XYZ file of C-alpha atoms in Angstrom:
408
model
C 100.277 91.980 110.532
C 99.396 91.725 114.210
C 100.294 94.012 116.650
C 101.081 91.707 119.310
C 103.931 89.784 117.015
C 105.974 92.482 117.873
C 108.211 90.667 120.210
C 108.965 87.509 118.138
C 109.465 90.469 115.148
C 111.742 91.808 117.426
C 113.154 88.768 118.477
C 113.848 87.757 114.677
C 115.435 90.942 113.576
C 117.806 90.655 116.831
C 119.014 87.275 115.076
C 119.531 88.414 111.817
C 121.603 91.399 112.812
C 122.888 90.299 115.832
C 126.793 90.459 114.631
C 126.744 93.751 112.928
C 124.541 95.304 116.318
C 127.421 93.744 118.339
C 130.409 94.933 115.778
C 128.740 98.654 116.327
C 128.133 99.065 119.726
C 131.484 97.659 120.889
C 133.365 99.635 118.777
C 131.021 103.055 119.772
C 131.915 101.727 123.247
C 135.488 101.241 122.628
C 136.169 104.764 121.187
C 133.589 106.361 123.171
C 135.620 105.108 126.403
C 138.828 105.837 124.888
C 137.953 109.718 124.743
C 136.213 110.174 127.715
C 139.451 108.750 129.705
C 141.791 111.558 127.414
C 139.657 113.657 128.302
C 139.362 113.017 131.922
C 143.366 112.771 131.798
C 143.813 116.409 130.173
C 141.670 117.745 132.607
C 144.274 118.131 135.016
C 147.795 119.810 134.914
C 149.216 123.340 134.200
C 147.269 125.797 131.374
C 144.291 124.702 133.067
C 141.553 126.937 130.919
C 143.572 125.801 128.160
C 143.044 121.689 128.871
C 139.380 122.407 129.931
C 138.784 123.992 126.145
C 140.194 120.373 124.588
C 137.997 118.402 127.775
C 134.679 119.830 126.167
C 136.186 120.069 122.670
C 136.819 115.768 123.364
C 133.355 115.674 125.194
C 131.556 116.837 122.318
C 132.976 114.156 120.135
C 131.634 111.845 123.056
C 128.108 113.272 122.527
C 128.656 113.094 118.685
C 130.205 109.205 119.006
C 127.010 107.958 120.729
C 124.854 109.615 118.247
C 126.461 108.171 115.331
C 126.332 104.256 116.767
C 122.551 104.835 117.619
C 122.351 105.808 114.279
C 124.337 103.048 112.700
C 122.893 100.387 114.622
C 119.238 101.323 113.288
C 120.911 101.708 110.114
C 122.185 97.766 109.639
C 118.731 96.271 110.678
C 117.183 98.597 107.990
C 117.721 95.710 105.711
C 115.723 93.525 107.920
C 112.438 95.863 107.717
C 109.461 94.159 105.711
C 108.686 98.620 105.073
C 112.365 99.084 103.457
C 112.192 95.718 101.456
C 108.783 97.276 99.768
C 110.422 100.655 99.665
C 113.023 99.582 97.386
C 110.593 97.225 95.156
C 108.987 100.579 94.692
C 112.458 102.121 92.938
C 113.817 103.811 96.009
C 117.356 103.955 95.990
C 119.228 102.792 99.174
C 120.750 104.989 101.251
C 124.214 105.298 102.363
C 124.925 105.561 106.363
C 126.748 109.103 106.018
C 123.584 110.362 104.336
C 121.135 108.998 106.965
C 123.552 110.501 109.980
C 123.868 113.846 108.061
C 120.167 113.883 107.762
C 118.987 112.825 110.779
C 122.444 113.844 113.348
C 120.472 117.684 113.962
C 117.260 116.588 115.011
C 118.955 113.546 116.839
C 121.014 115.641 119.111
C 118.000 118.286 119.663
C 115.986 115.197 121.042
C 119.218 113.590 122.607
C 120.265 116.393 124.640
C 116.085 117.667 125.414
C 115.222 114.206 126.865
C 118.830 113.986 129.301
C 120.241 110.875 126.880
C 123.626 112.978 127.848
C 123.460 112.655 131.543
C 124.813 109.238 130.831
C 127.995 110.692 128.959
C 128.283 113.272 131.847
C 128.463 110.386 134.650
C 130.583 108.418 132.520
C 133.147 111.561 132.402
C 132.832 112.252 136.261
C 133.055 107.985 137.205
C 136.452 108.265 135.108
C 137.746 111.338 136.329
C 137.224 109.952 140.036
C 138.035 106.319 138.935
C 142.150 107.801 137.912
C 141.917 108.787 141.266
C 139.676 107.814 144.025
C 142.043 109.694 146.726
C 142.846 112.776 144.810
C 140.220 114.854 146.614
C 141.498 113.874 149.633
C 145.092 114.700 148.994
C 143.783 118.055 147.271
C 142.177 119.092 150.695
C 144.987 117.736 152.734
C 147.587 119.554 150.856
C 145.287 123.146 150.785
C 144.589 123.133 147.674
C 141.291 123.391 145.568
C 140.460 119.613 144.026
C 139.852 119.544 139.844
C 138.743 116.122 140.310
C 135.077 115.639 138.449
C 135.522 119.638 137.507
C 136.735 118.827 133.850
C 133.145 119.911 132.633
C 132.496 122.751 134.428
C 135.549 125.241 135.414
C 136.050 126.999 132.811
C 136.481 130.213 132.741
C 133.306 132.984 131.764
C 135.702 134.498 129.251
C 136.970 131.447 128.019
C 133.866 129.926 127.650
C 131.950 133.042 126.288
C 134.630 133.227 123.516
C 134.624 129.348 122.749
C 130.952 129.416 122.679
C 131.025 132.337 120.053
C 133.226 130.168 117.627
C 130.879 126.934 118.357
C 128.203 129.559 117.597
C 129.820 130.374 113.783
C 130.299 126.932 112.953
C 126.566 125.878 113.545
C 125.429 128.852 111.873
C 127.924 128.608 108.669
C 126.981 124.285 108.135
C 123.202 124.888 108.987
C 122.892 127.232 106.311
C 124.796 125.214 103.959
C 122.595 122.217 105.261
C 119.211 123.822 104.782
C 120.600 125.149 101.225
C 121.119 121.046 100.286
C 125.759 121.866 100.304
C 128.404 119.743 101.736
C 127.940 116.154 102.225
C 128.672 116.592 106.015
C 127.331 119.749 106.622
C 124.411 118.149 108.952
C 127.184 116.511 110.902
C 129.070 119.968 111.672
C 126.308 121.750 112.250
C 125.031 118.974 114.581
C 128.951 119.331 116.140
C 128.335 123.108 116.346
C 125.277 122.713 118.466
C 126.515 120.285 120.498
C 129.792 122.214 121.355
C 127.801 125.454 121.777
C 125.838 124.300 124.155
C 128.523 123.267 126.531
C 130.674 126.080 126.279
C 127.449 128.147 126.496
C 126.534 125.878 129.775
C 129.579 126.927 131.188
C 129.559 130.698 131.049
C 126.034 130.182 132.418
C 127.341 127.599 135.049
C 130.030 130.674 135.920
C 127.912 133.681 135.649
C 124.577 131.751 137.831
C 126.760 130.951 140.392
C 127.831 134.464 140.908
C 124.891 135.481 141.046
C 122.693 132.725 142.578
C 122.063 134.791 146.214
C 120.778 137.751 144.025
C 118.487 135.914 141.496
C 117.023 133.954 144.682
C 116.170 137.457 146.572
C 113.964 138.616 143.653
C 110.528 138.959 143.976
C 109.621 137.089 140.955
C 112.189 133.624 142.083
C 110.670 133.827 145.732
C 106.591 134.648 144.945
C 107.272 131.517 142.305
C 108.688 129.396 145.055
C 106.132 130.503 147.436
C 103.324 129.282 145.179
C 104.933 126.110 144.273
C 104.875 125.553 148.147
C 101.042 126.735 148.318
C 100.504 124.072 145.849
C 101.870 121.470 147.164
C 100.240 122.003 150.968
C 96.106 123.170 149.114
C 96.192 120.332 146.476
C 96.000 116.868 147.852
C 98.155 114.678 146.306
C 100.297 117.149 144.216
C 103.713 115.961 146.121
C 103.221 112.492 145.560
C 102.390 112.861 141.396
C 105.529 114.494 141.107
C 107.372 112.740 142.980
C 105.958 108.754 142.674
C 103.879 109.250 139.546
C 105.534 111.589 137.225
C 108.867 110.220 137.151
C 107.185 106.763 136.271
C 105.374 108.287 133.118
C 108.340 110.017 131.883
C 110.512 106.513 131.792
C 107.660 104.354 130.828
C 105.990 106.230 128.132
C 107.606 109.317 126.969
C 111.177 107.746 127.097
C 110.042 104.870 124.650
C 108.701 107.359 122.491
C 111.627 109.614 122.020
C 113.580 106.394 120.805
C 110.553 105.445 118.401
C 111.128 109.550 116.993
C 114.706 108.265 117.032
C 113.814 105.717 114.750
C 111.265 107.208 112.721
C 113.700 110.433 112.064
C 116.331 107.374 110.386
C 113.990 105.750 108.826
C 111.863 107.477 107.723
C 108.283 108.643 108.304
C 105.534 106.356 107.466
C 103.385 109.293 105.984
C 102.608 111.291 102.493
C 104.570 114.123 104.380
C 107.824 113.788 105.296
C 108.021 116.237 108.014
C 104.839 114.658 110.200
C 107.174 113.895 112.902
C 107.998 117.513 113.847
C 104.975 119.948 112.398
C 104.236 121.902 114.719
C 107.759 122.752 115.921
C 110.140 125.599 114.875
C 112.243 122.691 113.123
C 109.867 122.427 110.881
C 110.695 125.909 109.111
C 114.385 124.279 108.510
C 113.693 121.797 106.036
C 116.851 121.489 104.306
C 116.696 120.783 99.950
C 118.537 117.853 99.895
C 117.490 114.846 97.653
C 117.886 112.145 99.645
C 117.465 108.600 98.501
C 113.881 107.776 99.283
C 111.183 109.906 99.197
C 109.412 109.804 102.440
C 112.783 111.201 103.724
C 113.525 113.735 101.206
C 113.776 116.950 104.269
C 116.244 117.273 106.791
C 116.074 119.908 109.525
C 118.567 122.251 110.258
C 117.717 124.536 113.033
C 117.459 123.805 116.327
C 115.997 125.653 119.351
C 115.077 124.597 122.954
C 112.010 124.777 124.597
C 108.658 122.403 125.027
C 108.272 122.367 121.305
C 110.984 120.815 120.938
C 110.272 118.419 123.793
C 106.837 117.466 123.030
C 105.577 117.940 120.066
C 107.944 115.553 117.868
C 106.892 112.716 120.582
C 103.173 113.519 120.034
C 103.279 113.434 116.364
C 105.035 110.171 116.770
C 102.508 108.431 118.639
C 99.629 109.660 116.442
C 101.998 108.253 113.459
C 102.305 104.455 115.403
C 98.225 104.851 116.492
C 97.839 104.510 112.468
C 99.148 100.943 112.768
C 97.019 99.770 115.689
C 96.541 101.752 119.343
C 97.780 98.188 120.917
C 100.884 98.569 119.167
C 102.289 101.522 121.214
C 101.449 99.772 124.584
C 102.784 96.883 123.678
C 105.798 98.712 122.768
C 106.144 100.675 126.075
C 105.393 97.680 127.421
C 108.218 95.643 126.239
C 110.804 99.096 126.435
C 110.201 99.473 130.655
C 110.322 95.295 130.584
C 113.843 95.194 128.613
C 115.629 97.659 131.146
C 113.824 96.428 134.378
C 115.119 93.178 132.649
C 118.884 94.468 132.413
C 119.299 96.034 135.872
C 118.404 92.427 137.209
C 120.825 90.834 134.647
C 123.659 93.255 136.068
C 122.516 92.369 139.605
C 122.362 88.935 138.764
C 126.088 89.076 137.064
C 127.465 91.094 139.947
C 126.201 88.153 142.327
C 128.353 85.479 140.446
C 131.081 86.950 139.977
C 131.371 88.557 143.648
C 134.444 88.340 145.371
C 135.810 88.573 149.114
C 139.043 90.222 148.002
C 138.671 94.308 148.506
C 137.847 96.536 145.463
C 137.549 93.256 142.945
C 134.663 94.379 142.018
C 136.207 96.771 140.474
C 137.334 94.800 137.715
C 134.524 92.318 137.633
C 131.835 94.999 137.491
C 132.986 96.081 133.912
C 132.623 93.146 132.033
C 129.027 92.610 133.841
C 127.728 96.142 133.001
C 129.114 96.149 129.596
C 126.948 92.844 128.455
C 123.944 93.903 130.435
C 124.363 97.386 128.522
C 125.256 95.530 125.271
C 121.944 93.011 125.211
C 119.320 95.804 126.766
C 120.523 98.123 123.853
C 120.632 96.101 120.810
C 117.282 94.392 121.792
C 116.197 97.825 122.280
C 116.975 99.360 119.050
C 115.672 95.490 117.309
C 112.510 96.604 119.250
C 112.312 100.103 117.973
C 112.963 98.711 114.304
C 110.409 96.011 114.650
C 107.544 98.397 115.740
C 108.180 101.078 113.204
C 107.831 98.276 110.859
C 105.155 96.453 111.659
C 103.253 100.314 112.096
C 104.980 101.517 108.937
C 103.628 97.647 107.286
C 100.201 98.502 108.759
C 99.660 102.330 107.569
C 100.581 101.117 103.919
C 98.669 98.334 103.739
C 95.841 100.218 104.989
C 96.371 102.665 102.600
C 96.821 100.530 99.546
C 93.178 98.905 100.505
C 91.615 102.386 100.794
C 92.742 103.204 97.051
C 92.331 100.012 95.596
């Protein structure tokens, strides 16, 4: 199997799932849309600390929403995948979507909310919020008052938040145990919630207690002396302002981007490897390998734990690409190739749709603009996730027939 078929592999598993893709990410939309606008509408009103608890309780769902149709639309091309049709020739059972989101939903989120996949959610909250109301800040500061518009996410109170994030705290702990000790069907999927809804609540008490003390933290010796150097840097080494601010930025969305969607797809299905923990060694996550027996073997551990920091980041991304070297080096450029070209491709299709349907009549747009972004966002995704599919398989394809020569 050549590398460079990847886009007509792509291309063909796009037509053979195209319905089911479609079925999926409109409904994910639908409901995804649906909460985000309750919970922009609770956030206002009397027992304000009370609403904000049900915003982020609502939010979370959000997060969790988008998670689960990622996951289920790499789960309906898995029947597509030349790796899964010899998987199952070999005996392996097929597994059920529930079982592939409760095994994969921790590591998901810990890559999902690392990598700033849930900035999107966020501006989708605050466009809403503002959207219900596109005067009510005005009218706030007209009539004295302080404005709640765009706030849902962030005013809540220390206590409040400290308290909620305790609870958030119990529930993660509680399912990831009973997740790494192989109990509860769903216990990846609560724990996953737990996470998730800790680390919002916990944002918030942070959000609360930083600002309070933002003029303090920024008069200590440590803060300045590390903002003084940053500034030496930037005026002794040539060029250090213009990596990080032209060249940096470009690496992150062209190569490390596409690679946290091919760990995306790896983590669902499956690693291509004797070991089925290849895509994180090296990382704290790997110490959480749950006991579940899962339906194929190269999947049998799911991870449980999940801790920030440049592990995290990194390391499942680099053990990722040395996985998709194994089916050909061309293979990954190829596939960052066609990832930047398929969203540079979709912000011209939106321009291009916002062009024909423009209108002289004030504020059309709108109504026209949501019916534009929504089909840009529907074919840039599903060709997307088609393209992660198609180059785990065609790597996964690769690595096995490689092996299968080296032991015959």
């Amino acid at each position: 199997m050549s590398p460079y078929a990847l886009p007509l592999h792509t291309l063909r598993i796009a037509a053979n799932c195209a319905l089911p893709l479609i079925i999926w990410f409109s409904a994910g939309r639908l409901v995804r849309w649906a909460l985000l606008l309750l919970a922009a509408t609770l956030s206002h009103g009397s027992w304000y600390q009370a609403r904000l608890v049900v915003v982020l309780f609502l939010f979370t769902i959000v997060v969790m929403i988008s998670l689960a149709t990622t996951v289920g639309m790499l789960y309906v091309i898995r029947g597509a995948l030349m790796e899964t049709r010899a998987r199952r020739t070999g005996d392996e059972a097929k597994e059920g979507l529930f079982g592939a989101l409760n095994r994969t939903a921790l590591v998901f989120s810990g890559i999902y909310m690392t990598w700033s996949f849930v900035d999107q959610d966020i501006r989708d909250f605050l466009n809403i919020d503002l959207f219900r109301q596109p005067d009510g800040i005005l009218v706030d500061v007209m009539a004295g008052r302080e404005s709640t518009v765009m706030g849902g996410l962030i005013s809540l109170d220390f206590k409040v938040s400290l308290a909620t994030a305790l609870v958030a705290y119990l529930v993660k702990t509680f399912f990831g145990r009973r997740h790494e000790a192989g109990q509860g069907r769903f216990s990846g999927i609560m724990a996953t919630f737990g996470e998730i809804a800790f680390v919002f609540y916990g944002l918030n008490a942070i959000w609360t207690l930083g600002g309070a003390r933002s003029d303090w933290i920024g008069a200590r010796a440590v803060v300045a002396g590390g903002e003084k150097l940053a500034a030496d840097a930037q005026n002794a080494i040539p060029g250090w302002e213009a990596f990080w601010s032209d060249i940096w930025p470009n690496v992150i969305s062209g190569l490390a981007l596409p690679l946290a969607w091919l760990t995306v797809g790896i983590l669902v299905y499956g690693a291509y490897a004797e070991d089925t923990q290849t895509t994180i060694r090296g990382t704290p996550l790997e110490t959480a390998a749950a006991r579940l027996q899962d339906t194929h073997s190269l999947t049998r551990r799911a991870l449980s734990k999940l801790t920030a920091g440049w592990t995290e980041r990194w390391i499942p991304l680099l053990n990722s690409l040395r996985l998709t070297v194994r089916g050909g080096a061309p293979l990954f450029g190829l596939f960052a190739l066609c990832y930047v070209g398929l969203h540079i491709g979709g912000d011209y299709l939106a321009r291009a749709g916002q062009y024909l349907v423009a209108s002289d009549k004030p504020y059309f747009w709108f109504i026209t603009d949501v019916p534009v972004f929504f089909v840009s966002e529907l074919l840039v995704t599903t060709l997307t996730m088609c393209l992660v599919a198609a180059t785990f398989d065609l790597a996964a394809t690769r690595d096995r027939l490689r092996r299968s020569r080296v032991t015959g």
